[in-house]
Amino acid sequence: MGNKKALFFIDGPGGTGKSFLYSALLATIHSKGGIALVMATSGIAASILPGGRTTHSRFKIPIDLSTSRTCRISKQSSIGCLIRESKLIVWDEAPMAKTDAIKALDKALQDLCGCVDIFGGKVIVFGGDFRQVLPVVRRGSRKDTVCACIISSDVWPSLEKLQLVENMRACLDPLYMSFLLRVGNGEEKTFGDDLIKIPEPLALADPLHESSLDELISAIYPDITNVGGSDLIVNRAISTKKNVFMDEVNSKLVATFPGELVEYLSFDEVVNPSHAAEYGDLITSLTSSGMPEHRVQLKVNAPVILLRNLDPTEGLCNGTRLVCKKMDKNLIHAQIAVGDFLGKDVFIHRIPFEPPEEEQYPVPYIRKQFLLRLCFAMTINKAQGQTLDHVGIYLREPVFSHGQLYVALSRAKKAASVKMLIQPPFGDGNLVNLTENIVYKEVLQAANIILQH
């Protein structure tokens, strides 16, 4: 790479070798004694990259970009020096990032490097799959989501776009990989408005009766009452649209999972003491996005997912999956179940957490709780970046945004590993197993993934 300025975007669906390419780039820099920094928009993606950190952890990009768009890194700090010395910066899952986050990085690098060139003249490799979930814009429209995506950023025209097209996983099930691409590109045959037919081997729905959630659970966790080790648990999961459906599945599974149930109640308090009498009891019923519930129920060997970055240098990122090993009153002993820190023992305690300002209803409050949730099931958005041996998809309601169906279906490498429950089933006669597939084709066209018509 030398000292030449270079900005790239690597596009490719899962299995085309993005992670392998990142690793090769990092190894090349390290072999020459250089510094390379790798990060990802999501904690899950960061946890499976060598030395990966979230963008918030690595560059202090604000989580809430509505209140601040400044990376809080001083030139004199150790991280500031590290960034200046770096020869390469890799940002995976970039299509999930908001344009404001990318602007924040651009400004930070210009300030830290004392260079007005884009990204301070650094070599940047962005990567990701535009078929997957795009930035989450709270209460935003389709137009708002597109405007928040990297394709709408000022830096997009400056990036050299490269595509990885050969799928290394295709040999396992080429027909399924072809189906996934058609779903992701919005090219699968539709019936009515955005409805596609799920192949019969994948769907549990039966035209003669409504399949139950219990059937889906049995298909993914066939022997949940006789678990001999954690491999059975961490290599499979059920994904669904909303937290309420996720909680429904987790409650069913933890009830039948062997072992004694341990319950932790949060310590909640309103920020303004004068509101305590009026709202004190109400706030225990609230659970904002990304926040632990008031009541957390766990068992030994049950899978859990971390809800915030605790210590990214030790593998504790937002989205890290763990297995509970021992639970005391104020401390939980767990083992990391994925990534570079697989098998590492960690100890987690309660920490105070304040919801984002726009979710502090009816008044601002603070919850002190373990930042964990059960993850027999997880939301589709949280599942992005994971590769599993067995995947269940619980569509009690159709997906509601770009890429969600593609993400849900692409967590497994072959059709035989996927089961989907569609409730209530769409269609009649021969047109059964229908569900919505939402694809923002204007995004894929802007990224040169599909042609404009």
Coordinates of C-alpha atoms in Angstrom, one line a residue:
M1 CA 0.0 0.0 0.0
G2 CA 2.9 2.3 0.7
N3 CA 2.0 5.8 1.5
K4 CA -0.6 6.1 -1.2
K5 CA -4.0 7.4 -0.1
A6 CA -6.7 4.7 -0.7
L7 CA -10.3 4.3 0.2
F8 CA -12.1 1.0 -0.5
F9 CA -15.5 -0.6 0.0
I10 CA -15.6 -4.4 -0.2
D11 CA -19.1 -5.7 -0.9
G12 CA -19.9 -9.4 -0.6
P13 CA -22.6 -11.7 0.9
G14 CA -21.7 -14.1 3.7
G15 CA -19.3 -16.8 2.6
T16 CA -17.5 -14.8 -0.1
G17 CA -14.4 -14.3 2.0
K18 CA -14.6 -10.8 3.5
S19 CA -13.3 -12.0 6.9
F20 CA -10.5 -13.9 5.2
L21 CA -9.6 -10.8 3.2
Y22 CA -9.5 -8.7 6.3
S23 CA -7.3 -11.2 8.0
A24 CA -4.9 -11.3 5.1
L25 CA -4.7 -7.5 5.0
L26 CA -4.0 -7.3 8.7
A27 CA -1.4 -10.1 8.5
T28 CA 0.4 -8.2 5.7
I29 CA 0.6 -5.0 7.7
H30 CA 1.7 -6.8 10.9
S31 CA 4.4 -8.8 9.1
K32 CA 6.0 -5.5 8.1
G33 CA 5.9 -4.2 11.7
G34 CA 3.0 -1.9 11.0
I35 CA -0.2 -1.1 12.9
A36 CA -3.6 -2.1 11.6
L37 CA -6.9 -1.3 13.4
V38 CA -10.0 -3.4 12.8
M39 CA -13.5 -2.5 13.9
A40 CA -17.1 -3.2 13.2
T41 CA -20.4 -1.4 13.6
S42 CA -21.9 -4.3 15.6
G43 CA -20.4 -6.0 18.6
I44 CA -21.1 -9.4 17.2
A45 CA -19.2 -8.7 14.0
A46 CA -16.3 -7.2 16.0
S47 CA -16.1 -10.3 18.2
I48 CA -15.3 -12.6 15.3
L49 CA -12.6 -10.4 13.8
P50 CA -9.0 -10.7 14.9
G51 CA -8.4 -7.9 17.4
G52 CA -11.9 -6.5 16.5
R53 CA -13.5 -3.7 18.4
T54 CA -16.7 -1.8 17.9
T55 CA -16.5 1.6 16.3
H56 CA -17.7 3.1 19.6
S57 CA -14.9 1.4 21.5
R58 CA -12.1 2.0 19.0
F59 CA -12.8 5.5 17.9
K60 CA -15.2 6.7 20.7
I61 CA -17.8 7.4 18.0
P62 CA -20.9 8.4 20.1
I63 CA -23.7 5.9 20.5
D64 CA -26.3 8.7 20.4
L65 CA -25.3 10.7 17.3
S66 CA -28.3 13.0 17.8
T67 CA -26.6 14.8 20.8
S68 CA -22.9 14.6 19.7
R69 CA -21.0 13.9 16.5
T70 CA -17.5 14.2 18.0
C71 CA -15.1 11.4 18.7
R72 CA -13.6 12.1 22.1
I73 CA -10.0 11.3 21.4
S74 CA -7.2 13.8 22.2
K75 CA -4.0 14.0 20.1
Q76 CA -1.9 13.3 23.2
S77 CA -3.7 10.2 24.3
S78 CA -2.4 6.7 23.7
I79 CA -5.2 5.8 21.4
G80 CA -4.6 9.1 19.5
C81 CA -1.0 8.1 19.0
L82 CA -2.0 4.6 18.0
I83 CA -4.4 5.9 15.3
R84 CA -1.8 8.3 13.9
E85 CA 0.7 5.4 13.6
S86 CA -1.7 3.0 12.0
K87 CA -1.2 2.0 8.3
L88 CA -4.6 0.6 7.8
I89 CA -8.1 0.9 9.3
V90 CA -10.8 -1.8 8.5
W91 CA -14.5 -1.0 9.2
D92 CA -16.7 -4.1 8.8
E93 CA -20.5 -4.0 8.7
A94 CA -20.3 -0.4 7.3
P95 CA -23.8 -0.6 5.7
M96 CA -25.2 -0.7 9.2
A97 CA -23.4 2.6 10.2
K98 CA -25.1 6.0 10.0
T99 CA -23.6 8.7 7.8
D100 CA -23.1 10.8 10.9
A101 CA -20.8 8.1 12.4
I102 CA -18.7 8.1 9.2
K103 CA -18.5 11.9 9.2
A104 CA -17.4 11.7 12.9
L105 CA -14.5 9.3 11.9
D106 CA -13.5 11.5 8.9
K107 CA -13.4 14.6 11.1
A108 CA -11.5 12.8 13.9
L109 CA -8.9 11.4 11.6
Q110 CA -8.3 14.8 10.0
D111 CA -7.9 16.4 13.5
L112 CA -5.6 13.6 14.8
C113 CA -3.4 13.4 11.7
G114 CA -3.3 17.2 11.1
C115 CA -4.4 16.6 7.5
V116 CA -7.4 18.0 5.7
D117 CA -7.5 15.1 3.2
I118 CA -10.5 12.8 3.5
F119 CA -10.0 10.5 6.6
G120 CA -6.8 12.3 7.3
G121 CA -5.1 10.6 4.4
K122 CA -5.4 7.1 6.0
V123 CA -6.0 3.9 4.1
I124 CA -9.5 2.8 5.0
V125 CA -11.2 -0.4 4.0
F126 CA -15.0 -0.5 4.5
G127 CA -16.8 -3.7 4.1
G128 CA -20.2 -5.3 4.4
D129 CA -23.3 -6.6 2.7
F130 CA -25.9 -4.1 1.6
R131 CA -28.5 -6.9 1.4
Q132 CA -28.4 -7.0 5.2
V133 CA -30.0 -4.7 7.8
L134 CA -29.3 -1.0 7.2
P135 CA -28.9 1.8 9.9
V136 CA -31.7 1.8 12.4
V137 CA -33.5 5.2 12.3
R138 CA -35.9 5.5 15.2
R139 CA -39.4 6.2 13.9
G140 CA -37.8 6.9 10.5
S141 CA -39.3 6.4 7.0
R142 CA -37.7 4.4 4.2
K143 CA -36.3 7.7 2.9
D144 CA -34.8 8.5 6.3
T145 CA -33.1 5.0 6.4
V146 CA -31.6 5.5 2.9
C147 CA -30.4 9.0 3.7
A148 CA -28.7 7.6 6.9
C149 CA -26.8 4.9 4.9
I150 CA -23.2 5.1 3.7
I151 CA -24.3 5.3 0.1
S152 CA -25.8 8.8 0.9
S153 CA -22.6 10.0 2.7
D154 CA -20.3 12.6 1.2
V155 CA -17.4 10.1 1.2
W156 CA -19.2 7.4 -0.9
P157 CA -18.1 8.7 -4.3
S158 CA -14.5 8.7 -3.1
L159 CA -14.5 4.9 -2.3
E160 CA -13.3 2.4 -4.8
K161 CA -15.9 -0.3 -4.9
L162 CA -14.8 -4.0 -5.1
Q163 CA -17.1 -7.0 -5.1
L164 CA -16.5 -10.5 -3.9
V165 CA -18.8 -12.8 -5.9
E166 CA -17.6 -16.4 -5.5
N167 CA -19.3 -18.0 -2.5
M168 CA -17.0 -20.4 -0.6
R169 CA -20.1 -21.9 1.1
A170 CA -22.0 -22.6 -2.1
C171 CA -20.6 -26.1 -2.4
L172 CA -22.5 -27.1 0.8
D173 CA -25.9 -26.2 -0.8
P174 CA -25.6 -24.3 -4.1
L175 CA -29.4 -24.1 -4.5
Y176 CA -29.9 -22.5 -1.1
M177 CA -27.1 -20.0 -1.7
S178 CA -28.8 -19.0 -5.0
F179 CA -32.1 -18.7 -3.2
L180 CA -30.5 -16.4 -0.6
L181 CA -29.1 -14.1 -3.2
R182 CA -32.4 -13.8 -4.9
V183 CA -34.0 -12.9 -1.6
G184 CA -31.3 -10.4 -0.7
N185 CA -31.4 -8.8 -4.2
G186 CA -35.2 -8.6 -4.2
E187 CA -35.3 -10.9 -7.3
E188 CA -37.2 -13.9 -5.8
K189 CA -40.7 -14.3 -7.5
T190 CA -43.3 -12.3 -5.6
F191 CA -47.0 -12.8 -5.1
G192 CA -48.8 -9.5 -4.5
D193 CA -47.0 -6.9 -2.6
D194 CA -43.5 -8.1 -1.6
L195 CA -44.7 -11.6 -0.7
I196 CA -42.4 -14.5 -1.5
K197 CA -42.9 -18.2 -1.1
I198 CA -40.6 -20.0 1.4
P199 CA -39.5 -23.4 0.1
E200 CA -41.4 -26.2 1.7
P201 CA -38.3 -27.9 3.3
L202 CA -37.7 -24.7 5.3
A203 CA -41.2 -23.9 6.4
L204 CA -43.0 -25.6 9.2
A205 CA -46.4 -24.1 8.3
D206 CA -48.8 -26.8 7.1
P207 CA -51.8 -25.8 4.9
L208 CA -54.0 -28.2 6.9
H209 CA -53.2 -26.8 10.4
E210 CA -51.2 -24.0 12.1
S211 CA -47.9 -25.3 13.3
S212 CA -47.0 -24.3 16.8
L213 CA -44.1 -22.6 18.3
D214 CA -43.3 -25.8 20.2
E215 CA -42.7 -27.6 16.9
L216 CA -40.1 -24.9 16.0
I217 CA -38.4 -25.1 19.4
S218 CA -38.3 -28.9 19.1
A219 CA -36.7 -28.7 15.6
I220 CA -33.9 -26.4 16.8
Y221 CA -33.5 -27.7 20.3
P222 CA -34.5 -31.3 20.0
D223 CA -33.1 -32.4 23.4
I224 CA -33.2 -29.3 25.6
T225 CA -33.9 -31.2 28.8
N226 CA -30.8 -33.4 28.4
V227 CA -28.0 -31.0 27.5
G228 CA -24.5 -32.5 27.9
G229 CA -22.4 -29.5 27.0
S230 CA -22.6 -25.9 25.7
D231 CA -22.0 -26.8 22.0
L232 CA -25.6 -27.8 21.6
I233 CA -26.7 -24.4 22.9
V234 CA -24.3 -21.8 21.4
N235 CA -24.4 -23.2 17.8
R236 CA -28.1 -22.8 17.4
A237 CA -30.7 -20.1 18.0
I238 CA -34.2 -18.9 17.0
S239 CA -34.4 -15.4 15.5
T240 CA -37.6 -13.3 15.5
K241 CA -38.8 -9.8 14.7
K242 CA -39.5 -8.2 18.1
N243 CA -38.2 -8.3 21.7
V244 CA -41.6 -9.5 22.8
F245 CA -41.5 -12.5 20.6
M246 CA -37.9 -13.2 21.6
D247 CA -39.0 -13.1 25.3
E248 CA -41.8 -15.5 24.5
V249 CA -39.3 -18.1 23.1
N250 CA -36.7 -17.5 25.8
S251 CA -39.3 -18.0 28.6
K252 CA -40.5 -21.3 27.1
L253 CA -36.9 -22.6 26.7
V254 CA -35.5 -21.5 30.1
A255 CA -38.5 -23.2 31.8
T256 CA -37.7 -26.6 30.3
F257 CA -33.9 -26.1 30.4
P258 CA -32.4 -28.3 33.2
G259 CA -31.3 -26.6 36.4
E260 CA -32.4 -24.2 39.1
L261 CA -33.8 -20.9 38.0
V262 CA -32.1 -17.9 39.5
E263 CA -33.9 -14.5 39.4
Y264 CA -32.3 -11.1 39.5
L265 CA -34.5 -8.0 40.0
S266 CA -33.1 -4.6 39.0
F267 CA -32.7 -1.6 41.2
D268 CA -34.6 1.2 39.5
E269 CA -34.8 4.8 40.5
V270 CA -36.1 8.1 38.9
V271 CA -33.4 10.7 38.3
N272 CA -35.6 13.4 40.0
P273 CA -36.5 12.3 43.5
S274 CA -39.7 14.3 43.4
H275 CA -41.1 11.8 40.8
A276 CA -40.4 8.8 42.9
A277 CA -43.9 8.5 44.5
E278 CA -45.7 8.9 41.2
Y279 CA -43.5 6.9 38.9
G280 CA -41.4 4.6 41.1
D281 CA -43.5 1.5 40.5
L282 CA -44.2 2.2 36.9
I283 CA -40.5 2.3 35.7
T284 CA -40.0 -1.4 36.7
S285 CA -42.4 -2.3 33.9
L286 CA -40.4 -0.4 31.3
T287 CA -37.6 -1.9 29.1
S288 CA -36.0 0.4 26.6
S289 CA -34.2 -0.8 23.5
G290 CA -30.8 -2.4 24.4
M291 CA -31.6 -2.4 28.1
P292 CA -31.8 -5.3 30.5
E293 CA -35.3 -6.2 31.8
H294 CA -36.3 -5.5 35.4
R295 CA -36.6 -9.3 35.9
V296 CA -33.7 -11.4 34.6
Q297 CA -34.0 -15.2 35.0
L298 CA -31.0 -17.4 34.3
K299 CA -29.8 -21.0 34.8
V300 CA -26.4 -22.6 34.8
N301 CA -25.2 -23.4 31.2
A302 CA -28.0 -21.2 29.7
P303 CA -26.8 -19.0 26.8
V304 CA -26.9 -15.2 27.3
I305 CA -26.0 -12.2 25.2
L306 CA -24.2 -9.1 26.4
L307 CA -26.2 -5.8 25.9
R308 CA -23.3 -3.3 26.1
N309 CA -19.6 -3.0 25.7
L310 CA -18.0 -3.8 29.1
D311 CA -14.4 -4.5 28.2
P312 CA -13.8 -5.0 24.4
T313 CA -10.1 -5.7 25.0
E314 CA -11.2 -8.9 26.8
G315 CA -13.9 -9.9 24.4
L316 CA -16.8 -8.3 26.2
C317 CA -18.6 -6.4 23.4
N318 CA -22.2 -5.6 22.8
G319 CA -23.5 -8.8 21.3
T320 CA -21.0 -11.2 22.7
R321 CA -22.6 -14.6 23.5
L322 CA -21.7 -16.3 26.7
V323 CA -22.7 -19.3 28.8
C324 CA -23.6 -18.9 32.5
K325 CA -21.4 -21.0 34.8
K326 CA -22.1 -19.8 38.3
M327 CA -24.5 -17.2 39.7
D328 CA -24.0 -15.4 43.0
K329 CA -26.1 -12.6 44.5
N330 CA -24.1 -9.7 42.9
L331 CA -21.8 -11.5 40.5
I332 CA -22.2 -13.8 37.5
H333 CA -19.4 -16.1 36.3
A334 CA -19.7 -16.9 32.6
Q335 CA -17.7 -18.2 29.7
I336 CA -17.4 -16.5 26.3
A337 CA -18.9 -18.8 23.7
V338 CA -17.6 -17.3 20.4
G339 CA -14.7 -15.5 18.7
D340 CA -11.1 -15.1 19.7
F341 CA -11.9 -15.3 23.4
L342 CA -13.8 -18.6 23.2
G343 CA -13.8 -20.3 26.6
K344 CA -12.5 -17.3 28.5
D345 CA -13.9 -17.0 32.0
V346 CA -15.4 -13.6 32.8
F347 CA -17.2 -12.1 35.8
I348 CA -20.1 -9.7 35.3
H349 CA -21.7 -7.5 37.9
R350 CA -24.6 -5.1 37.9
I351 CA -24.0 -1.6 36.5
P352 CA -26.2 1.4 36.3
F353 CA -27.8 2.1 32.9
E354 CA -29.7 5.2 31.7
P355 CA -31.9 4.8 28.6
P356 CA -31.5 7.1 25.6
E357 CA -33.1 10.5 26.1
E358 CA -35.9 9.8 23.6
E359 CA -36.8 6.6 25.5
Q360 CA -36.9 8.1 29.0
Y361 CA -40.7 7.8 29.3
P362 CA -42.5 9.0 31.3
V363 CA -39.5 10.5 33.2
P364 CA -35.7 10.0 33.2
Y365 CA -34.7 6.9 35.2
I366 CA -31.7 4.7 36.0
R367 CA -31.7 0.9 36.1
K368 CA -29.0 -1.1 37.9
Q369 CA -28.9 -4.6 36.5
F370 CA -26.8 -7.3 34.9
L371 CA -26.5 -6.3 31.2
L372 CA -27.5 -9.7 30.0
R373 CA -30.4 -11.4 28.2
L374 CA -31.1 -15.0 27.5
C375 CA -30.3 -15.9 23.9
F376 CA -31.9 -19.2 23.1
A377 CA -33.7 -16.7 20.9
M378 CA -32.6 -13.3 19.7
T379 CA -34.0 -10.5 17.4
I380 CA -33.1 -10.7 13.7
N381 CA -31.1 -7.5 13.9
K382 CA -29.1 -8.9 16.9
A383 CA -28.4 -12.2 14.9
Q384 CA -26.7 -10.3 12.1
G385 CA -23.1 -11.4 11.9
Q386 CA -23.6 -14.8 13.5
T387 CA -23.1 -18.1 11.8
L388 CA -25.0 -21.0 13.3
D389 CA -25.4 -24.7 12.8
H390 CA -29.1 -24.7 13.3
V391 CA -31.4 -21.7 12.8
G392 CA -35.1 -21.2 13.6
I393 CA -37.0 -18.3 12.3
Y394 CA -40.2 -17.3 14.2
L395 CA -42.3 -14.9 12.0
R396 CA -45.3 -14.3 14.2
E397 CA -45.4 -11.1 12.2
P398 CA -43.7 -10.4 8.9
V399 CA -40.4 -8.5 8.8
F400 CA -40.7 -4.7 8.6
S401 CA -37.5 -3.4 7.1
H402 CA -34.8 -3.9 4.4
G403 CA -32.7 -7.1 4.7
Q404 CA -34.4 -8.7 7.7
L405 CA -35.6 -11.8 6.0
Y406 CA -32.3 -12.2 4.2
V407 CA -30.4 -11.9 7.5
A408 CA -32.7 -14.4 9.2
L409 CA -32.3 -17.0 6.4
S410 CA -28.5 -16.5 5.9
R411 CA -27.4 -17.4 9.4
A412 CA -27.0 -21.0 8.4
K413 CA -25.0 -22.5 5.5
K414 CA -27.5 -24.9 4.1
A415 CA -31.3 -25.3 3.8
A416 CA -31.3 -28.4 6.0
S417 CA -30.2 -26.3 9.0
V418 CA -33.1 -23.8 8.7
K419 CA -36.7 -24.1 9.9
M420 CA -39.2 -21.2 9.7
L421 CA -42.6 -20.8 11.4
I422 CA -44.9 -18.3 9.7
Q423 CA -47.9 -17.3 11.9
P424 CA -50.5 -16.7 10.7
P425 CA -49.8 -18.5 7.4
F426 CA -50.4 -16.4 4.3
G427 CA -52.0 -17.7 1.1
D428 CA -54.3 -20.6 0.3
G429 CA -54.3 -23.5 -2.1
N430 CA -50.9 -23.9 -3.6
L431 CA -49.7 -20.4 -2.4
V432 CA -48.8 -21.3 1.1
N433 CA -45.8 -20.4 3.2
L434 CA -45.8 -16.8 2.0
T435 CA -44.1 -13.9 3.9
E436 CA -42.9 -10.4 3.1
N437 CA -39.5 -9.7 1.8
I438 CA -38.6 -6.0 2.0
V439 CA -35.7 -4.9 -0.2
Y440 CA -34.7 -1.3 -0.8
K441 CA -33.6 -1.7 -4.4
E442 CA -32.5 1.9 -4.6
V443 CA -29.7 1.1 -2.1
L444 CA -28.6 -2.0 -4.0
Q445 CA -28.6 0.0 -7.3
A446 CA -26.6 2.8 -5.7
A447 CA -24.1 0.1 -4.6
N448 CA -24.0 -1.4 -8.1
I449 CA -25.2 -4.7 -6.8
I450 CA -28.3 -4.9 -9.1
L451 CA -28.9 -3.0 -12.3
Q452 CA -31.3 0.0 -12.5
H453 CA -34.4 -0.7 -14.6

